[in-house]
């Protein structure tokens, strides 16, 4: 600050002792111990109504202006530095103060479980690997030829209709069952064949308690010399017990499927009432768990195998159905629902 003020200049500028003001501000700044105090000092020394700003507004000569501006810059820098320092101190204080209280209750981490359908899938895979079967995971987009023709579906079979099946174009569809795997397997491998195909299948069903347009199937095929219906029944009994428990009983009813002859439907004794009869089993004591049968000779001929030489059986079951029976889940819908209240129980 000019020590020899020009008398024509306003007295306020002349009166400002720039060096003294800077010393005073820096001393105050050094004494500030909180950010709140710092803000207060900043207003006092650099604020709009501060002595320095007022002097700057009224300055008339270049020399005084430069002096005052130098003081302003020096102070602004000092304030910024002190602010950084105080912030760091406060953060350290807070970190020390907010120590970890081991007596507080912990945050509960919910541990997920495998989806019931996945659990069934793994049980089925383990059971059949144990019986010497090979596991297949085939394509879900299939041709009419493999999904219907080679499986001996009659040309008028209702499943061939776009009302039942999701077609991508005239010759391509989303497979309606895992059965095309039978054809792929037999075309790729010479018998003897023991394979299980597991995967997603699609049908044009409305969603209700027992239907969903997407579901999973497992499908087994055994082709060898001299295989009989007794082998099929023994295999299904074994599968039913692995899936549902050793106390389960199995019975077989005759049925019709295009690609097996004769065809049977296995029932498993109801797990809820133990066979006595309840609402879930419609008071019969039994629940249906799939379809099966001896491979139709026409299927063998379609893949170039001699039906006089080879016999075999095939069976299929929905994994969701398996999950429902094993875990006694009354409806299929909770298995696909984003509402996890049911699924969290398994
Ligand atoms: Zn029952």
mmCIF file of C-alpha atoms and ligand atoms in Angstrom:
data_model
loop_
_atom_site.group_PDB
_atom_site.id
_atom_site.type_symbol
_atom_site.label_atom_id
_atom_site.label_comp_id
_atom_site.label_asym_id
_atom_site.label_seq_id
_atom_site.Cartn_x
_atom_site.Cartn_y
_atom_site.Cartn_z
ATOM 1 C CA UNK A 1 0.000 0.000 0.000
ATOM 2 C CA UNK A 2 1.151 3.402 -0.808
ATOM 3 C CA UNK A 3 2.575 5.001 2.292
ATOM 4 C CA UNK A 4 2.308 8.445 0.711
ATOM 5 C CA UNK A 5 -1.375 8.722 -0.205
ATOM 6 C CA UNK A 6 -2.326 11.258 -2.824
ATOM 7 C CA UNK A 7 -4.612 13.737 -1.160
ATOM 8 C CA UNK A 8 -6.999 13.718 -4.119
ATOM 9 C CA UNK A 9 -7.668 10.013 -3.618
ATOM 10 C CA UNK A 10 -10.575 8.874 -1.355
ATOM 11 C CA UNK A 11 -9.500 8.643 2.194
ATOM 12 C CA UNK A 12 -10.612 4.966 2.532
ATOM 13 C CA UNK A 13 -8.063 3.718 0.050
ATOM 14 C CA UNK A 14 -5.379 5.780 1.585
ATOM 15 C CA UNK A 15 -6.374 4.533 4.983
ATOM 16 C CA UNK A 16 -6.055 0.857 4.059
ATOM 17 C CA UNK A 17 -2.846 -0.561 5.393
ATOM 18 C CA UNK A 18 -2.524 -3.354 2.910
ATOM 19 C CA UNK A 19 0.439 -5.052 4.575
ATOM 20 C CA UNK A 20 -1.193 -4.797 7.993
ATOM 21 C CA UNK A 21 -4.451 -6.173 6.617
ATOM 22 C CA UNK A 22 -2.631 -9.124 5.058
ATOM 23 C CA UNK A 23 -0.762 -9.903 8.284
ATOM 24 C CA UNK A 24 -3.937 -9.680 10.321
ATOM 25 C CA UNK A 25 -5.845 -11.949 7.934
ATOM 26 C CA UNK A 26 -3.073 -14.540 7.790
ATOM 27 C CA UNK A 27 -2.806 -14.594 11.583
ATOM 28 C CA UNK A 28 -6.563 -15.068 11.911
ATOM 29 C CA UNK A 29 -6.453 -17.767 9.287
ATOM 30 C CA UNK A 30 -3.762 -19.690 11.163
ATOM 31 C CA UNK A 31 -5.986 -19.593 14.234
ATOM 32 C CA UNK A 32 -9.076 -20.916 12.447
ATOM 33 C CA UNK A 33 -9.679 -24.490 13.566
ATOM 34 C CA UNK A 34 -12.942 -25.304 11.772
ATOM 35 C CA UNK A 35 -14.356 -24.848 8.290
ATOM 36 C CA UNK A 36 -17.130 -22.713 9.777
ATOM 37 C CA UNK A 37 -14.576 -20.313 11.257
ATOM 38 C CA UNK A 38 -12.777 -20.263 7.945
ATOM 39 C CA UNK A 39 -15.953 -19.264 6.105
ATOM 40 C CA UNK A 40 -16.525 -16.493 8.601
ATOM 41 C CA UNK A 41 -12.971 -15.158 8.134
ATOM 42 C CA UNK A 42 -13.263 -15.365 4.385
ATOM 43 C CA UNK A 43 -16.346 -13.137 4.530
ATOM 44 C CA UNK A 44 -14.591 -10.748 6.839
ATOM 45 C CA UNK A 45 -11.375 -10.373 4.799
ATOM 46 C CA UNK A 46 -12.406 -11.195 1.223
ATOM 47 C CA UNK A 47 -16.188 -10.758 1.242
ATOM 48 C CA UNK A 48 -18.048 -8.190 -0.819
ATOM 49 C CA UNK A 49 -18.185 -5.762 2.123
ATOM 50 C CA UNK A 50 -14.659 -6.439 3.338
ATOM 51 C CA UNK A 51 -12.235 -3.574 3.787
ATOM 52 C CA UNK A 52 -10.064 -4.945 0.985
ATOM 53 C CA UNK A 53 -12.888 -5.264 -1.572
ATOM 54 C CA UNK A 54 -14.177 -1.819 -0.737
ATOM 55 C CA UNK A 55 -10.689 -0.390 -1.166
ATOM 56 C CA UNK A 56 -10.367 -2.212 -4.489
ATOM 57 C CA UNK A 57 -13.663 -0.759 -5.710
ATOM 58 C CA UNK A 58 -12.557 2.754 -4.840
ATOM 59 C CA UNK A 59 -8.964 2.534 -6.014
ATOM 60 C CA UNK A 60 -7.896 5.220 -8.490
ATOM 61 C CA UNK A 61 -4.184 4.763 -9.114
ATOM 62 C CA UNK A 62 -2.475 1.803 -10.708
ATOM 63 C CA UNK A 63 0.111 1.280 -8.006
ATOM 64 C CA UNK A 64 -2.428 1.013 -5.208
ATOM 65 C CA UNK A 65 -4.569 -1.266 -7.371
ATOM 66 C CA UNK A 66 -1.661 -3.614 -7.958
ATOM 67 C CA UNK A 67 -0.760 -3.688 -4.280
ATOM 68 C CA UNK A 68 -4.303 -4.413 -3.205
ATOM 69 C CA UNK A 69 -4.751 -7.077 -5.884
ATOM 70 C CA UNK A 70 -1.537 -8.771 -4.774
ATOM 71 C CA UNK A 71 -2.863 -8.878 -1.224
ATOM 72 C CA UNK A 72 -6.175 -10.277 -2.458
ATOM 73 C CA UNK A 73 -4.453 -13.007 -4.433
ATOM 74 C CA UNK A 74 -2.159 -13.899 -1.554
ATOM 75 C CA UNK A 75 -5.113 -14.139 0.822
ATOM 76 C CA UNK A 76 -7.265 -16.177 -1.550
ATOM 77 C CA UNK A 77 -4.468 -18.671 -1.968
ATOM 78 C CA UNK A 78 -3.921 -18.851 1.780
ATOM 79 C CA UNK A 79 -7.621 -19.439 2.380
ATOM 80 C CA UNK A 80 -7.731 -22.211 -0.225
ATOM 81 C CA UNK A 81 -4.721 -23.952 1.298
ATOM 82 C CA UNK A 82 -6.110 -23.686 4.805
ATOM 83 C CA UNK A 83 -9.449 -25.010 3.604
ATOM 84 C CA UNK A 84 -7.862 -28.117 2.087
ATOM 85 C CA UNK A 85 -5.911 -28.668 5.266
ATOM 86 C CA UNK A 86 -8.972 -28.327 7.514
ATOM 87 C CA UNK A 87 -11.018 -30.673 5.304
ATOM 88 C CA UNK A 88 -8.334 -33.334 5.533
ATOM 89 C CA UNK A 89 -8.166 -32.923 9.328
ATOM 90 C CA UNK A 90 -11.919 -33.220 9.655
ATOM 91 C CA UNK A 91 -12.025 -36.357 7.495
ATOM 92 C CA UNK A 92 -9.328 -37.996 9.590
ATOM 93 C CA UNK A 93 -11.185 -37.087 12.746
ATOM 94 C CA UNK A 94 -14.387 -38.544 11.412
ATOM 95 C CA UNK A 95 -12.692 -41.782 10.351
ATOM 96 C CA UNK A 96 -11.185 -42.171 13.802
ATOM 97 C CA UNK A 97 -14.444 -41.320 15.547
ATOM 98 C CA UNK A 98 -16.606 -43.642 13.405
ATOM 99 C CA UNK A 99 -14.799 -46.706 14.670
ATOM 100 C CA UNK A 100 -16.187 -50.160 13.912
ATOM 101 C CA UNK A 101 -18.641 -51.192 16.625
ATOM 102 C CA UNK A 102 -18.488 -54.960 16.798
ATOM 103 C CA UNK A 103 -21.563 -55.099 19.030
ATOM 104 C CA UNK A 104 -23.860 -53.765 16.282
ATOM 105 C CA UNK A 105 -26.038 -56.369 14.527
ATOM 106 C CA UNK A 106 -24.583 -57.356 11.154
ATOM 107 C CA UNK A 107 -26.150 -56.821 7.765
ATOM 108 C CA UNK A 108 -27.886 -59.998 6.642
ATOM 109 C CA UNK A 109 -26.593 -61.332 3.332
ATOM 110 C CA UNK A 110 -29.168 -63.504 1.639
ATOM 111 C CA UNK A 111 -27.629 -66.640 0.240
ATOM 112 C CA UNK A 112 -29.257 -67.869 -2.945
ATOM 113 C CA UNK A 113 -30.187 -71.446 -3.774
ATOM 114 C CA UNK A 114 -30.374 -73.351 -7.016
ATOM 115 C CA UNK A 115 -33.706 -73.091 -8.771
ATOM 116 C CA UNK A 116 -35.812 -76.239 -8.117
ATOM 117 C CA UNK A 117 -35.773 -76.991 -11.847
ATOM 118 C CA UNK A 118 -31.958 -76.841 -11.840
ATOM 119 C CA UNK A 119 -31.846 -79.061 -8.775
ATOM 120 C CA UNK A 120 -33.995 -81.656 -10.553
ATOM 121 C CA UNK A 121 -31.872 -81.365 -13.678
ATOM 122 C CA UNK A 122 -28.735 -82.166 -11.699
ATOM 123 C CA UNK A 123 -30.366 -85.079 -9.889
ATOM 124 C CA UNK A 124 -31.522 -86.522 -13.215
ATOM 125 C CA UNK A 125 -28.078 -86.063 -14.772
ATOM 126 C CA UNK A 126 -26.366 -87.725 -11.820
ATOM 127 C CA UNK A 127 -28.849 -90.618 -11.793
ATOM 128 C CA UNK A 128 -28.397 -91.377 -15.489
ATOM 129 C CA UNK A 129 -24.654 -90.854 -15.561
ATOM 130 C CA UNK A 130 -24.623 -93.447 -12.789
ATOM 131 C CA UNK A 131 -26.547 -95.835 -15.052
ATOM 132 C CA UNK A 132 -24.009 -95.329 -17.846
ATOM 133 C CA UNK A 133 -26.090 -92.925 -19.944
ATOM 134 C CA UNK A 134 -24.661 -90.095 -22.015
ATOM 135 C CA UNK A 135 -26.161 -86.596 -21.459
ATOM 136 C CA UNK A 136 -27.135 -84.538 -24.531
ATOM 137 C CA UNK A 137 -27.978 -80.846 -24.781
ATOM 138 C CA UNK A 138 -29.474 -80.331 -28.252
ATOM 139 C CA UNK A 139 -30.650 -77.347 -30.270
ATOM 140 C CA UNK A 140 -33.969 -75.703 -29.370
ATOM 141 C CA UNK A 141 -34.682 -74.497 -32.907
ATOM 142 C CA UNK A 142 -35.622 -77.623 -34.807
ATOM 143 C CA UNK A 143 -36.923 -78.586 -38.223
ATOM 144 C CA UNK A 144 -40.331 -80.089 -38.927
ATOM 145 C CA UNK A 145 -38.455 -83.132 -40.213
ATOM 146 C CA UNK A 146 -36.736 -83.847 -36.917
ATOM 147 C CA UNK A 147 -39.463 -82.625 -34.594
ATOM 148 C CA UNK A 148 -42.311 -84.519 -36.301
ATOM 149 C CA UNK A 149 -41.610 -86.468 -39.509
ATOM 150 C CA UNK A 150 -38.771 -88.686 -38.365
ATOM 151 C CA UNK A 151 -40.527 -89.257 -35.036
ATOM 152 C CA UNK A 152 -43.444 -90.815 -36.923
ATOM 153 C CA UNK A 153 -45.996 -88.113 -36.100
ATOM 154 C CA UNK A 154 -49.012 -88.635 -38.371
ATOM 155 C CA UNK A 155 -49.412 -85.857 -41.003
ATOM 156 C CA UNK A 156 -52.666 -84.846 -39.310
ATOM 157 C CA UNK A 157 -51.343 -84.889 -35.728
ATOM 158 C CA UNK A 158 -52.724 -81.762 -33.942
ATOM 159 C CA UNK A 159 -49.287 -80.801 -32.538
ATOM 160 C CA UNK A 160 -48.199 -79.970 -36.090
ATOM 161 C CA UNK A 161 -50.645 -77.054 -36.082
ATOM 162 C CA UNK A 162 -49.398 -73.479 -35.527
ATOM 163 C CA UNK A 163 -52.039 -73.277 -32.849
ATOM 164 C CA UNK A 164 -50.073 -75.767 -30.751
ATOM 165 C CA UNK A 165 -46.522 -75.157 -31.899
ATOM 166 C CA UNK A 166 -44.396 -72.011 -32.276
ATOM 167 C CA UNK A 167 -43.176 -71.952 -35.873
ATOM 168 C CA UNK A 168 -40.360 -69.661 -37.049
ATOM 169 C CA UNK A 169 -41.197 -70.398 -40.659
ATOM 170 C CA UNK A 170 -42.848 -73.223 -42.566
ATOM 171 C CA UNK A 171 -40.069 -75.701 -41.838
ATOM 172 C CA UNK A 172 -38.535 -74.358 -38.633
ATOM 173 C CA UNK A 173 -40.000 -74.350 -35.146
ATOM 174 C CA UNK A 174 -39.170 -74.219 -31.475
ATOM 175 C CA UNK A 175 -38.951 -77.864 -30.507
ATOM 176 C CA UNK A 176 -42.049 -79.150 -28.755
ATOM 177 C CA UNK A 177 -40.184 -81.880 -26.912
ATOM 178 C CA UNK A 178 -36.653 -83.180 -26.501
ATOM 179 C CA UNK A 179 -37.510 -86.208 -28.671
ATOM 180 C CA UNK A 180 -35.672 -84.938 -31.797
ATOM 181 C CA UNK A 181 -32.545 -85.844 -29.799
ATOM 182 C CA UNK A 182 -33.480 -89.501 -30.294
ATOM 183 C CA UNK A 183 -33.107 -89.056 -34.041
ATOM 184 C CA UNK A 184 -29.900 -87.006 -33.776
ATOM 185 C CA UNK A 185 -28.390 -89.567 -31.449
ATOM 186 C CA UNK A 186 -29.333 -92.546 -33.638
ATOM 187 C CA UNK A 187 -28.078 -90.807 -36.777
ATOM 188 C CA UNK A 188 -24.779 -89.905 -35.155
ATOM 189 C CA UNK A 189 -24.060 -93.125 -33.257
ATOM 190 C CA UNK A 190 -24.380 -96.793 -33.964
ATOM 191 C CA UNK A 191 -26.323 -98.607 -31.245
ATOM 192 C CA UNK A 192 -26.018 -99.626 -28.470
ATOM 193 C CA UNK A 193 -27.167 -96.184 -27.355
ATOM 194 C CA UNK A 194 -27.956 -95.010 -23.843
ATOM 195 C CA UNK A 195 -28.590 -91.286 -23.755
ATOM 196 C CA UNK A 196 -30.584 -88.657 -21.899
ATOM 197 C CA UNK A 197 -31.387 -85.323 -23.544
ATOM 198 C CA UNK A 198 -32.235 -82.449 -21.216
ATOM 199 C CA UNK A 199 -33.366 -78.982 -22.173
ATOM 200 C CA UNK A 200 -35.987 -76.363 -22.848
ATOM 201 C CA UNK A 201 -39.046 -77.014 -25.004
ATOM 202 C CA UNK A 202 -41.881 -74.765 -26.202
ATOM 203 C CA UNK A 203 -45.593 -75.115 -26.656
ATOM 204 C CA UNK A 204 -48.258 -72.619 -27.454
ATOM 205 C CA UNK A 205 -50.062 -72.990 -24.138
ATOM 206 C CA UNK A 206 -51.839 -70.333 -22.136
ATOM 207 C CA UNK A 207 -50.333 -69.821 -18.714
ATOM 208 C CA UNK A 208 -52.343 -71.444 -15.943
ATOM 209 C CA UNK A 209 -51.745 -73.480 -12.794
ATOM 210 C CA UNK A 210 -50.327 -76.456 -14.708
ATOM 211 C CA UNK A 211 -49.206 -74.984 -18.066
ATOM 212 C CA UNK A 212 -46.452 -72.647 -19.152
ATOM 213 C CA UNK A 213 -45.368 -72.094 -22.782
ATOM 214 C CA UNK A 214 -41.740 -72.855 -21.896
ATOM 215 C CA UNK A 215 -40.664 -75.812 -19.842
ATOM 216 C CA UNK A 216 -37.841 -78.304 -19.495
ATOM 217 C CA UNK A 217 -37.858 -81.966 -20.339
ATOM 218 C CA UNK A 218 -35.557 -84.835 -19.870
ATOM 219 C CA UNK A 219 -35.825 -87.610 -22.338
ATOM 220 C CA UNK A 220 -34.078 -90.934 -22.285
ATOM 221 C CA UNK A 221 -33.348 -93.377 -25.055
ATOM 222 C CA UNK A 222 -31.916 -96.855 -24.766
ATOM 223 C CA UNK A 223 -31.322 -98.927 -27.905
ATOM 224 C CA UNK A 224 -29.660 -102.285 -27.753
ATOM 225 C CA UNK A 225 -30.290 -105.911 -28.599
ATOM 226 C CA UNK A 226 -33.053 -107.604 -26.648
ATOM 227 C CA UNK A 227 -34.358 -104.647 -24.660
ATOM 228 C CA UNK A 228 -37.850 -105.247 -23.295
ATOM 229 C CA UNK A 229 -40.621 -103.355 -21.536
ATOM 230 C CA UNK A 230 -39.338 -104.821 -18.250
ATOM 231 C CA UNK A 231 -36.083 -102.879 -18.704
ATOM 232 C CA UNK A 232 -38.094 -99.697 -19.228
ATOM 233 C CA UNK A 233 -40.211 -100.284 -16.112
ATOM 234 C CA UNK A 234 -37.135 -100.996 -14.021
ATOM 235 C CA UNK A 235 -35.422 -97.845 -15.270
ATOM 236 C CA UNK A 236 -38.479 -95.668 -14.578
ATOM 237 C CA UNK A 237 -38.852 -97.098 -11.082
ATOM 238 C CA UNK A 238 -35.214 -96.275 -10.409
ATOM 239 C CA UNK A 239 -35.619 -92.710 -11.755
ATOM 240 C CA UNK A 240 -38.797 -92.159 -9.739
ATOM 241 C CA UNK A 241 -37.095 -93.247 -6.532
ATOM 242 C CA UNK A 242 -33.963 -91.158 -7.135
ATOM 243 C CA UNK A 243 -36.154 -88.148 -7.841
ATOM 244 C CA UNK A 244 -38.897 -88.543 -5.299
ATOM 245 C CA UNK A 245 -37.647 -90.882 -2.585
ATOM 246 C CA UNK A 246 -37.315 -94.616 -1.888
ATOM 247 C CA UNK A 247 -40.804 -94.894 -0.419
ATOM 248 C CA UNK A 248 -42.446 -93.915 -3.694
ATOM 249 C CA UNK A 249 -44.349 -96.510 -5.698
ATOM 250 C CA UNK A 250 -44.743 -96.418 -9.460
ATOM 251 C CA UNK A 251 -47.546 -97.742 -11.653
ATOM 252 C CA UNK A 252 -47.923 -97.778 -15.439
ATOM 253 C CA UNK A 253 -50.971 -97.067 -17.533
ATOM 254 C CA UNK A 254 -51.181 -97.701 -21.267
ATOM 255 C CA UNK A 255 -51.186 -94.604 -23.464
ATOM 256 C CA UNK A 256 -50.411 -93.440 -26.999
ATOM 257 C CA UNK A 257 -47.373 -91.543 -28.265
ATOM 258 C CA UNK A 258 -46.498 -91.384 -31.986
ATOM 259 C CA UNK A 259 -42.909 -92.549 -31.600
ATOM 260 C CA UNK A 260 -43.353 -95.408 -29.133
ATOM 261 C CA UNK A 261 -45.293 -98.657 -29.412
ATOM 262 C CA UNK A 262 -46.542 -99.775 -26.947
ATOM 263 C CA UNK A 263 -46.655 -96.534 -24.948
ATOM 264 C CA UNK A 264 -47.143 -96.176 -21.220
ATOM 265 C CA UNK A 265 -47.606 -93.391 -18.724
ATOM 266 C CA UNK A 266 -45.904 -93.845 -15.384
ATOM 267 C CA UNK A 267 -47.614 -92.544 -12.235
ATOM 268 C CA UNK A 268 -45.833 -92.027 -8.955
ATOM 269 C CA UNK A 269 -47.571 -92.357 -5.600
ATOM 270 C CA UNK A 270 -48.635 -88.973 -4.222
ATOM 271 C CA UNK A 271 -45.997 -87.451 -1.946
ATOM 272 C CA UNK A 272 -48.465 -85.302 -0.047
ATOM 273 C CA UNK A 273 -50.898 -88.005 1.122
ATOM 274 C CA UNK A 274 -48.601 -91.001 0.663
ATOM 275 C CA UNK A 275 -51.159 -92.577 -1.651
ATOM 276 C CA UNK A 276 -54.202 -92.260 0.600
ATOM 277 C CA UNK A 277 -55.798 -89.611 -1.631
ATOM 278 C CA UNK A 278 -55.858 -85.832 -1.328
ATOM 279 C CA UNK A 279 -56.826 -82.734 -3.322
ATOM 280 C CA UNK A 280 -53.464 -82.537 -5.118
ATOM 281 C CA UNK A 281 -53.735 -86.080 -6.499
ATOM 282 C CA UNK A 282 -57.463 -85.598 -7.046
ATOM 283 C CA UNK A 283 -58.052 -88.330 -4.421
ATOM 284 C CA UNK A 284 -56.477 -91.025 -6.579
ATOM 285 C CA UNK A 285 -53.273 -91.402 -4.556
ATOM 286 C CA UNK A 286 -51.224 -91.116 -7.786
ATOM 287 C CA UNK A 287 -49.707 -88.350 -9.886
ATOM 288 C CA UNK A 288 -48.621 -88.640 -13.488
ATOM 289 C CA UNK A 289 -44.941 -88.035 -14.113
ATOM 290 C CA UNK A 290 -44.215 -88.497 -17.780
ATOM 291 C CA UNK A 291 -44.555 -90.644 -20.836
ATOM 292 C CA UNK A 292 -42.646 -93.672 -22.064
ATOM 293 C CA UNK A 293 -42.723 -96.639 -24.367
ATOM 294 C CA UNK A 294 -40.842 -99.007 -26.625
ATOM 295 C CA UNK A 295 -39.305 -97.255 -29.651
ATOM 296 C CA UNK A 296 -41.656 -97.573 -32.628
ATOM 297 C CA UNK A 297 -40.148 -99.709 -35.438
ATOM 298 C CA UNK A 298 -41.014 -96.848 -37.827
ATOM 299 C CA UNK A 299 -38.567 -94.596 -35.939
ATOM 300 C CA UNK A 300 -35.789 -97.163 -36.385
ATOM 301 C CA UNK A 301 -36.560 -97.357 -40.097
ATOM 302 C CA UNK A 302 -36.471 -93.542 -40.359
ATOM 303 C CA UNK A 303 -32.872 -93.531 -39.162
ATOM 304 C CA UNK A 304 -31.858 -96.605 -41.157
ATOM 305 C CA UNK A 305 -31.755 -99.165 -38.360
ATOM 306 C CA UNK A 306 -33.158 -102.663 -38.684
ATOM 307 C CA UNK A 307 -36.088 -103.017 -36.249
ATOM 308 C CA UNK A 308 -35.683 -106.765 -36.343
ATOM 309 C CA UNK A 309 -32.209 -106.396 -34.920
ATOM 310 C CA UNK A 310 -32.579 -103.494 -32.488
ATOM 311 C CA UNK A 311 -35.102 -102.745 -29.759
ATOM 312 C CA UNK A 312 -35.217 -99.888 -27.359
ATOM 313 C CA UNK A 313 -37.245 -97.712 -25.069
ATOM 314 C CA UNK A 314 -37.752 -93.982 -24.652
ATOM 315 C CA UNK A 315 -39.181 -91.938 -21.849
ATOM 316 C CA UNK A 316 -39.708 -88.273 -21.091
ATOM 317 C CA UNK A 317 -40.674 -86.150 -18.143
ATOM 318 C CA UNK A 318 -40.947 -82.442 -17.460
ATOM 319 C CA UNK A 319 -38.333 -81.083 -15.083
ATOM 320 C CA UNK A 320 -40.868 -78.607 -13.693
ATOM 321 C CA UNK A 321 -43.254 -81.486 -13.126
ATOM 322 C CA UNK A 322 -40.433 -83.323 -11.375
ATOM 323 C CA UNK A 323 -39.724 -80.272 -9.224
ATOM 324 C CA UNK A 324 -43.408 -79.954 -8.347
ATOM 325 C CA UNK A 325 -43.609 -83.608 -7.340
ATOM 326 C CA UNK A 326 -40.355 -83.616 -5.397
ATOM 327 C CA UNK A 327 -40.954 -80.365 -3.529
ATOM 328 C CA UNK A 328 -44.767 -80.598 -3.477
ATOM 329 C CA UNK A 329 -45.280 -77.296 -5.302
ATOM 330 C CA UNK A 330 -48.928 -77.199 -6.271
ATOM 331 C CA UNK A 331 -48.606 -74.899 -9.312
ATOM 332 C CA UNK A 332 -46.074 -74.448 -12.096
ATOM 333 C CA UNK A 333 -46.320 -70.655 -12.180
ATOM 334 C CA UNK A 334 -44.155 -69.885 -9.097
ATOM 335 C CA UNK A 335 -41.266 -71.656 -10.846
ATOM 336 C CA UNK A 336 -41.242 -68.877 -13.467
ATOM 337 C CA UNK A 337 -42.293 -65.955 -11.295
ATOM 338 C CA UNK A 338 -39.993 -63.032 -10.438
ATOM 339 C CA UNK A 339 -41.738 -63.058 -7.047
ATOM 340 C CA UNK A 340 -39.234 -65.245 -5.208
ATOM 341 C CA UNK A 341 -41.264 -66.025 -2.087
ATOM 342 C CA UNK A 342 -41.990 -69.581 -3.188
ATOM 343 C CA UNK A 343 -38.579 -70.288 -4.725
ATOM 344 C CA UNK A 344 -36.707 -69.120 -1.604
ATOM 345 C CA UNK A 345 -38.141 -72.070 0.291
ATOM 346 C CA UNK A 346 -36.171 -74.641 -1.707
HETATM 347 ZN ZN1 LIG B 1 -52.378 -87.158 -2.647
#
